[in-house]
XYZ file of C-alpha atoms in Angstrom:
557
model
C -8.314 67.528 10.555
C -5.443 66.284 8.786
C -5.708 62.740 7.650
C -2.421 62.101 5.700
C 0.753 63.629 6.018
C 3.773 63.094 3.326
C 7.356 63.151 4.815
C 10.451 63.388 3.191
C 13.769 62.925 4.879
C 17.614 62.518 4.490
C 20.431 62.048 6.869
C 24.089 61.490 7.037
C 27.115 61.515 9.090
C 30.865 62.622 8.433
C 33.964 62.256 10.279
C 34.852 65.883 9.508
C 38.456 66.963 8.511
C 40.249 66.589 11.834
C 39.114 63.239 13.421
C 39.933 59.761 12.273
C 37.086 58.367 14.043
C 33.342 58.925 13.725
C 31.434 58.378 17.093
C 28.288 59.731 15.784
C 25.342 57.671 15.046
C 22.014 58.551 13.074
C 18.898 56.549 12.463
C 15.663 57.365 10.448
C 12.725 55.045 10.312
C 9.885 56.677 8.303
C 7.363 54.078 9.192
C 7.566 54.635 12.718
C 8.347 58.301 12.388
C 11.350 57.746 14.478
C 14.644 60.069 14.189
C 17.798 59.904 16.200
C 21.265 61.479 16.447
C 23.679 60.160 18.993
C 27.309 61.541 19.742
C 29.699 59.427 21.901
C 30.946 61.903 24.206
C 34.605 62.941 23.075
C 37.339 62.295 25.663
C 35.773 59.447 27.250
C 36.515 55.846 26.926
C 34.811 53.977 24.273
C 32.275 56.824 22.934
C 31.375 54.997 20.024
C 30.513 51.932 22.029
C 28.322 54.025 23.982
C 26.760 55.412 21.120
C 26.174 51.814 19.462
C 24.516 50.714 22.860
C 22.268 53.568 22.800
C 21.311 53.383 19.199
C 20.351 49.555 19.989
C 18.450 50.162 23.130
C 16.532 53.260 21.837
C 15.445 51.410 18.919
C 14.454 48.326 20.550
C 12.161 50.304 22.852
C 10.662 52.750 20.564
C 9.921 50.048 17.759
C 7.458 48.401 20.494
C 4.639 50.943 19.832
C 3.062 50.529 23.506
C 1.983 53.072 25.701
C 2.084 56.944 25.316
C 4.716 58.154 23.060
C 6.325 60.724 25.840
C 6.458 57.777 28.140
C 8.317 55.465 25.586
C 10.696 57.953 24.835
C 11.638 58.565 28.481
C 11.796 54.866 28.892
C 13.940 54.241 25.830
C 16.694 56.847 27.030
C 16.687 55.432 30.562
C 17.084 51.987 29.211
C 20.041 52.890 26.996
C 21.474 54.951 29.892
C 21.530 51.979 32.384
C 22.770 49.371 29.638
C 25.998 51.782 28.917
C 26.513 52.100 32.550
C 26.327 48.451 33.185
C 28.526 47.905 30.367
C 31.209 50.188 31.614
C 31.161 48.569 35.200
C 31.823 45.122 33.776
C 34.324 46.251 31.109
C 37.178 48.394 32.550
C 38.306 49.582 29.295
C 35.035 51.142 28.812
C 35.258 53.134 32.032
C 33.507 56.511 31.596
C 31.934 55.837 28.500
C 28.761 57.944 27.784
C 26.874 59.897 24.698
C 24.361 62.482 24.217
C 21.427 62.261 22.070
C 18.498 63.752 20.718
C 15.207 61.693 19.497
C 11.808 62.783 17.721
C 9.059 60.575 17.184
C 6.546 62.170 14.628
C 2.890 61.034 15.157
C 0.777 62.806 12.587
C 0.772 66.508 13.299
C 2.993 66.371 16.399
C 6.551 65.507 17.187
C 7.486 64.195 20.566
C 11.154 65.071 21.541
C 13.560 63.396 24.237
C 16.810 64.994 24.566
C 20.061 64.744 26.793
C 23.076 66.885 26.261
C 24.116 69.177 23.464
C 22.631 67.879 20.228
C 20.109 70.316 18.781
C 16.547 70.224 17.212
C 15.386 73.000 15.079
C 12.001 73.649 13.653
C 11.723 75.674 10.496
C 8.396 77.133 9.483
C 6.962 80.490 8.273
C 10.586 81.449 6.979
C 12.009 81.291 10.522
C 14.066 78.703 12.519
C 13.654 78.081 16.084
C 15.913 76.003 18.421
C 13.719 73.399 20.387
C 16.124 71.720 22.581
C 18.261 73.655 25.169
C 22.062 72.729 25.581
C 22.811 70.821 28.903
C 26.279 72.684 28.832
C 27.599 75.816 30.669
C 28.240 77.631 27.564
C 24.724 76.574 26.056
C 22.863 77.289 29.091
C 24.355 80.931 28.932
C 23.342 81.334 25.260
C 19.727 80.026 25.861
C 19.445 82.805 28.523
C 20.590 85.517 26.225
C 23.869 85.888 28.480
C 25.907 84.987 25.475
C 25.250 85.577 21.798
C 25.164 82.548 19.440
C 28.687 83.777 17.960
C 30.267 83.908 21.371
C 28.970 80.394 22.427
C 30.226 79.143 19.098
C 33.803 80.263 19.707
C 33.737 79.862 23.420
C 36.496 77.640 24.727
C 34.407 75.567 27.038
C 31.596 75.064 24.525
C 32.238 71.377 24.144
C 31.522 70.440 27.973
C 28.218 69.060 29.012
C 26.704 68.689 32.455
C 24.299 65.687 31.491
C 24.708 62.610 29.430
C 23.472 59.072 28.666
C 25.712 56.476 30.555
C 27.751 58.214 33.272
C 25.217 57.276 36.131
C 22.177 54.992 36.766
C 18.821 56.821 35.921
C 15.112 56.268 36.068
C 12.802 57.550 33.270
C 11.342 60.259 35.721
C 14.410 61.432 37.270
C 14.688 64.986 37.637
C 17.439 66.793 35.788
C 18.052 63.980 33.368
C 15.717 64.052 30.364
C 14.078 66.704 28.712
C 10.909 65.619 26.975
C 8.310 67.802 25.383
C 5.792 67.721 22.603
C 5.536 70.251 19.607
C 3.370 70.834 16.682
C 4.598 69.424 13.345
C 2.839 71.131 10.598
C 2.550 70.000 6.821
C 4.590 73.241 5.925
C 7.351 72.630 8.505
C 10.631 70.997 8.574
C 12.642 69.617 11.557
C 16.625 69.406 11.718
C 18.500 67.341 14.128
C 22.216 67.827 14.268
C 25.424 67.240 16.168
C 27.578 69.947 17.572
C 30.079 69.343 14.783
C 27.608 71.365 12.714
C 26.361 74.100 15.122
C 29.679 74.961 16.594
C 30.861 75.998 12.878
C 27.881 77.023 11.043
C 25.161 79.655 12.826
C 21.520 79.228 12.698
C 20.909 81.983 9.916
C 23.261 80.091 7.539
C 21.575 76.899 8.402
C 18.309 78.476 7.685
C 19.717 79.747 4.280
C 20.963 76.191 3.390
C 17.701 74.540 4.127
C 15.829 77.263 1.936
C 18.189 76.691 -0.875
C 17.376 73.041 -0.991
C 13.993 72.649 0.160
C 12.169 70.113 -1.522
C 15.370 67.962 -1.912
C 16.322 66.808 1.469
C 19.575 65.011 0.047
C 20.563 68.551 -1.154
C 20.008 70.143 2.405
C 21.964 67.415 4.177
C 25.057 67.734 1.669
C 25.100 71.228 1.817
C 25.029 71.520 5.788
C 27.796 68.827 5.909
C 29.718 70.888 3.268
C 29.502 74.070 5.016
C 30.751 72.643 8.361
C 33.831 71.005 6.576
C 34.395 74.157 4.880
C 34.373 75.889 8.025
C 37.091 73.534 9.332
C 35.356 70.381 9.921
C 36.782 70.130 13.722
C 34.405 67.547 14.729
C 32.073 64.652 13.776
C 29.064 66.219 11.605
C 25.727 64.493 11.726
C 22.620 65.729 9.957
C 19.030 64.118 9.954
C 16.544 66.427 8.095
C 12.523 65.845 7.718
C 10.141 67.862 5.864
C 6.483 68.009 5.659
C 4.567 67.643 2.621
C 3.873 71.328 1.941
C 7.398 72.533 3.066
C 8.376 72.567 -0.423
C 7.012 71.687 -3.926
C 7.772 67.886 -4.829
C 6.689 67.779 -8.370
C 8.770 65.400 -10.485
C 10.150 63.345 -7.883
C 10.380 59.727 -9.208
C 8.925 56.815 -7.047
C 11.091 54.310 -5.680
C 10.887 51.540 -3.113
C 9.973 52.328 0.636
C 12.846 52.165 2.802
C 14.251 52.476 6.300
C 17.959 53.590 6.979
C 20.542 53.251 9.654
C 23.586 55.168 8.822
C 27.025 55.240 10.706
C 29.222 56.793 7.958
C 29.828 57.254 4.334
C 30.056 60.559 2.494
C 26.748 60.365 0.610
C 23.184 61.048 2.266
C 20.399 58.583 2.067
C 16.918 59.852 1.106
C 13.629 58.255 2.210
C 10.152 59.606 1.712
C 6.756 58.196 3.202
C 3.186 58.988 2.860
C 1.504 58.430 6.251
C -2.148 57.659 6.458
C -4.347 57.926 9.540
C -3.895 55.052 12.043
C -6.743 52.339 12.287
C -8.416 51.474 15.440
C -5.573 49.046 15.985
C -3.112 51.674 16.114
C -1.202 50.363 12.885
C -0.237 52.561 9.855
C -0.281 51.700 6.118
C 2.858 53.229 4.412
C 4.083 53.732 1.200
C 7.436 55.395 0.579
C 9.268 56.980 -2.524
C 13.143 57.234 -2.474
C 14.363 60.256 -4.829
C 17.390 59.675 -7.018
C 20.733 60.889 -5.139
C 21.975 64.001 -7.184
C 25.377 65.772 -6.902
C 25.016 69.143 -5.965
C 27.736 72.005 -5.027
C 26.635 74.112 -2.122
C 28.811 76.909 -0.943
C 30.650 77.275 2.271
C 29.600 79.047 5.352
C 28.297 82.534 4.953
C 29.157 85.471 6.975
C 28.566 84.694 10.646
C 25.500 86.713 11.409
C 24.943 86.659 15.051
C 22.915 89.346 16.853
C 25.274 90.180 20.007
C 22.504 90.893 22.313
C 25.014 92.036 25.222
C 26.404 94.633 22.751
C 25.087 97.962 23.999
C 25.179 99.888 20.689
C 24.049 97.779 17.688
C 24.421 94.137 16.327
C 27.935 93.630 15.460
C 27.525 91.529 12.247
C 25.284 92.739 9.325
C 25.043 91.478 5.695
C 26.813 93.963 3.514
C 24.535 95.920 1.591
C 25.653 94.783 -1.797
C 25.213 90.999 -0.748
C 21.659 89.783 -1.422
C 19.964 87.746 1.159
C 19.888 84.071 0.394
C 23.093 84.235 -1.917
C 25.521 81.585 -0.978
C 28.954 82.696 -0.010
C 31.959 81.935 -2.229
C 35.055 80.066 -0.722
C 38.571 80.983 -1.722
C 41.286 78.240 -0.380
C 44.805 79.530 0.292
C 47.592 76.883 0.590
C 50.715 77.574 2.425
C 52.687 78.410 -0.885
C 50.111 80.942 -1.876
C 49.312 84.489 -0.687
C 46.253 85.572 1.665
C 46.686 88.994 0.394
C 46.214 87.967 -3.086
C 43.174 85.858 -2.109
C 41.747 88.953 -0.375
C 42.029 91.121 -3.575
C 39.570 88.694 -5.382
C 37.376 88.108 -2.550
C 33.815 89.840 -2.966
C 31.831 90.585 0.198
C 30.123 87.631 1.518
C 33.028 85.322 0.903
C 35.244 83.220 3.096
C 38.934 83.032 2.479
C 39.814 79.623 3.970
C 43.566 79.144 4.882
C 45.538 76.068 5.287
C 48.206 75.462 8.019
C 51.365 77.189 7.477
C 53.307 80.342 8.004
C 52.415 83.324 5.740
C 54.749 86.468 5.707
C 52.572 89.392 4.348
C 50.364 92.226 5.728
C 46.792 91.544 5.689
C 44.242 94.352 4.624
C 40.652 93.090 5.671
C 37.852 93.774 3.130
C 34.268 94.562 3.854
C 32.152 91.466 4.483
C 34.849 88.785 4.028
C 35.702 86.311 6.669
C 39.554 85.011 7.047
C 39.433 81.710 8.622
C 42.211 79.313 9.618
C 40.933 75.947 8.609
C 42.751 74.496 11.797
C 42.559 76.707 14.326
C 45.810 78.337 15.342
C 47.761 76.508 12.624
C 47.987 79.432 10.224
C 50.559 82.031 11.220
C 50.959 85.354 10.154
C 54.283 87.276 10.205
C 55.311 90.621 8.768
C 57.439 90.101 5.613
C 61.184 90.984 5.588
C 60.412 94.257 3.797
C 57.796 95.558 6.188
C 58.831 98.395 8.723
C 59.427 97.314 12.292
C 56.380 99.349 13.523
C 53.896 98.025 10.935
C 50.819 96.245 11.567
C 50.405 92.576 10.399
C 46.624 92.853 9.916
C 44.601 95.976 9.168
C 41.090 96.880 8.979
C 40.621 100.346 7.892
C 37.253 101.728 6.732
C 35.600 98.295 6.548
C 32.230 96.687 8.013
C 31.738 93.039 8.462
C 35.135 91.952 8.398
C 36.286 88.909 10.436
C 39.681 87.081 11.310
C 39.260 83.784 12.957
C 41.703 81.270 14.102
C 45.090 82.600 13.380
C 48.487 83.367 15.230
C 50.087 86.490 14.723
C 53.760 86.624 15.753
C 56.788 88.917 16.138
C 60.288 88.108 17.269
C 63.877 89.272 16.733
C 63.911 87.762 13.244
C 60.611 89.114 12.391
C 59.799 92.312 14.247
C 56.103 93.263 14.948
C 54.873 96.847 15.758
C 51.035 96.088 16.025
C 49.363 92.843 15.696
C 45.939 93.934 14.445
C 44.985 97.572 13.484
C 41.205 98.420 13.340
C 40.552 101.919 12.181
C 37.226 103.342 11.544
C 35.900 99.882 10.833
C 33.520 97.376 11.992
C 35.420 94.156 12.538
C 35.768 90.876 14.399
C 38.604 88.769 16.002
C 37.749 85.335 16.868
C 40.169 82.988 18.490
C 43.520 84.521 17.555
C 46.597 84.635 19.165
C 49.072 87.764 19.298
C 52.485 87.393 20.653
C 55.782 89.423 20.440
C 54.107 93.037 19.469
C 56.356 95.822 20.408
C 53.749 98.517 20.261
C 50.448 96.908 20.743
C 49.092 93.654 20.296
C 45.482 95.030 19.304
C 44.830 98.683 18.370
C 41.181 100.006 18.058
C 40.706 103.559 16.862
C 39.050 106.007 14.671
C 35.321 105.564 15.725
C 35.518 101.829 15.294
C 33.485 99.015 16.544
C 35.387 95.811 17.297
C 34.444 92.250 18.787
C 37.297 90.381 20.312
C 36.383 86.978 21.307
C 38.049 83.691 22.949
C 41.493 85.001 22.006
C 45.020 84.774 23.410
C 47.152 87.982 23.929
C 50.473 87.084 25.724
C 54.052 88.027 25.872
C 53.805 91.259 24.076
C 56.283 94.031 24.917
C 53.718 96.517 23.887
C 50.486 96.911 25.309
C 47.946 94.137 25.084
C 45.282 96.616 23.791
C 44.941 100.293 22.916
C 41.561 101.731 22.505
C 40.838 105.149 21.329
C 37.486 106.818 20.625
C 36.039 103.622 19.850
C 33.911 100.885 21.368
C 34.953 97.228 21.854
C 33.569 94.221 23.256
C 35.881 91.772 24.645
C 34.746 88.385 26.079
C 36.383 85.002 26.951
C 39.957 86.160 26.247
C 43.096 85.583 28.207
C 45.664 88.435 28.573
C 48.992 87.414 30.122
C 52.440 88.922 30.351
C 51.990 92.161 28.152
C 53.322 95.790 28.352
C 56.746 94.554 29.760
C 59.079 96.876 27.837
C 60.728 99.764 29.647
C 59.113 102.173 26.879
C 55.585 101.048 27.351
C 55.069 99.306 30.851
C 51.341 99.254 30.435
C 49.177 96.383 29.594
C 45.997 98.478 28.644
C 46.052 101.969 27.085
C 42.223 103.155 26.910
C 41.364 106.887 26.178
C 38.872 108.570 27.986
C 36.666 108.652 25.023
C 36.547 105.008 24.321
C 33.707 102.437 25.313
C 35.004 98.952 26.051
C 33.048 96.300 27.533
C 35.072 93.430 29.084
C 33.133 90.249 29.969
C 34.387 86.750 31.313
C 38.073 87.369 30.302
C 41.160 86.349 32.353
C 43.857 88.793 33.222
C 47.134 87.738 34.502
C 49.039 90.446 37.062
C 46.474 92.714 36.264
C 44.324 93.800 39.458
C 40.742 95.159 39.281
C 42.052 98.582 39.754
C 44.940 97.980 37.206
C 43.058 99.332 34.154
C 43.177 102.735 35.341
C 41.822 104.323 32.069
C 38.384 102.972 32.345
C 35.584 104.831 34.147
C 34.600 103.832 37.442
C 31.353 102.084 36.199
C 33.312 100.156 33.766
C 35.926 99.366 36.676
C 33.417 98.032 38.607
C 31.936 95.880 35.663
C 35.474 94.544 35.022
C 35.718 93.449 38.636
C 32.474 91.727 38.767
C 32.518 89.831 35.426
C 36.211 88.883 34.855
C 38.800 86.894 36.428
C 42.351 87.925 37.836
C 45.493 85.622 38.286
C 48.935 85.892 39.776
C 51.906 84.639 37.747
C 52.512 81.925 40.403
C 49.057 80.543 39.731
C 49.302 79.909 36.169
C 50.307 76.336 35.661
C 51.907 76.730 32.107
C 51.715 78.968 28.987
C 48.455 80.621 27.347
C 47.904 77.448 25.372
C 46.620 75.930 28.701
C 44.007 77.612 30.702
C 45.478 78.717 34.088
C 43.979 78.303 37.516
C 41.816 81.342 38.123
C 39.915 82.986 41.065
C 37.070 85.296 40.710
C 37.847 89.030 41.945
C 41.052 89.701 44.039
């Protein structure tokens, strides 16, 4: 029976790169084993105020250590919920405010978890990372049921929607479909990671695991590395991290003793670090605590590594694999490109495992993707690629030829009368991914996949192309959560999709405008049946605006 457990912890919250206000709140209390991440729900009134109320109410109840822990956790969340709802009723300017949260209470070798929303708790042990909480969101639910891969969920356009929150409606602690509460083992050689979706929407769990392993034993390094990775990947939302280690998760020799402490942080750029040695409770239930605080150390951790998601619905093989010349655990390099610089030049310098991070702007050049290199627009759809004035009219703007593990994410690819475009993206004899891209104005085809390729195309908009939206020849392609509108409009093409008999595309959860279920004539009967049952079809009159806005859709036809 274990009689003493040493805990180390660090926590920080960061506004990210695209938000002026941080509505996240975090809390660490080692003396009580209390850890908390709260996120004011985006798009609602006074989300930060809701998070403040939740933090105060949860602390107030859990700091009174009376009753079974799981009951206290449920009561604390319900009290916070009802106080937020009451405040919103009496203050019209706060109408609609709410938050989502995850709370953990560590008691000896167990952790009690209370959870509402889409914040996440991971447990790390024995060289693996396990997601403990389930996301209360349409996309998260599909990811948890293996209907979507992690990468698909991260890039899904509805990933920020939640169907449970704290504050929208009155609740009792035991109301069904409100609080998820559970108890898990927390061994001395384990670690816990609580975080907001500002991290997990941008950094996959494999990369989270790599960053934790590299900083194990120094929680401040772990927290800083995770926040840096999210910001390097775009920093689209507030980023909050609470990280807790058991005494045997990593060696601790050489740490200097400092004063005991408890932290509640609401912002700033430096993680707080606390350490506590917990003794066995006395018969009165009180603990004797002594803590040490490690000196803050600056560290430069690399940006996000290659997105390594196992695409569970893919019928042939995993779509993303670490290139053979990149050792496991080696941090990825980040090469930044400004609007006056060349993406192609950065690609020439990039090694496998690198991320080329592109600032907003217009880039007139042809990109040739490389093995294991991700090209990411720091602000989604704010970096635009056009062909240069010296390119031929039928050229492709982006080419993947004979490469594996390449990715292009967040770009617009545009052709017009001033800068004609033949093909938006050409994938030939390659394994490549297109994520959250927009292609418009291509005269031949927006996207071409051929030469025994394997392509993944996710959450992208392909619209207003005189040429075909998609041409697939002797290749396999996975297309999910894309929108195809107004393509194949030229007299010469007159087809939205050109799919050869030997091709193997899989369409799931896409939106097609003016393409009936039988309109993709080149598909096999089985593929057409899948297309009819797992995608949506709209008429032009049903579309409210351009492709930048989700149209009204109906299932089937």
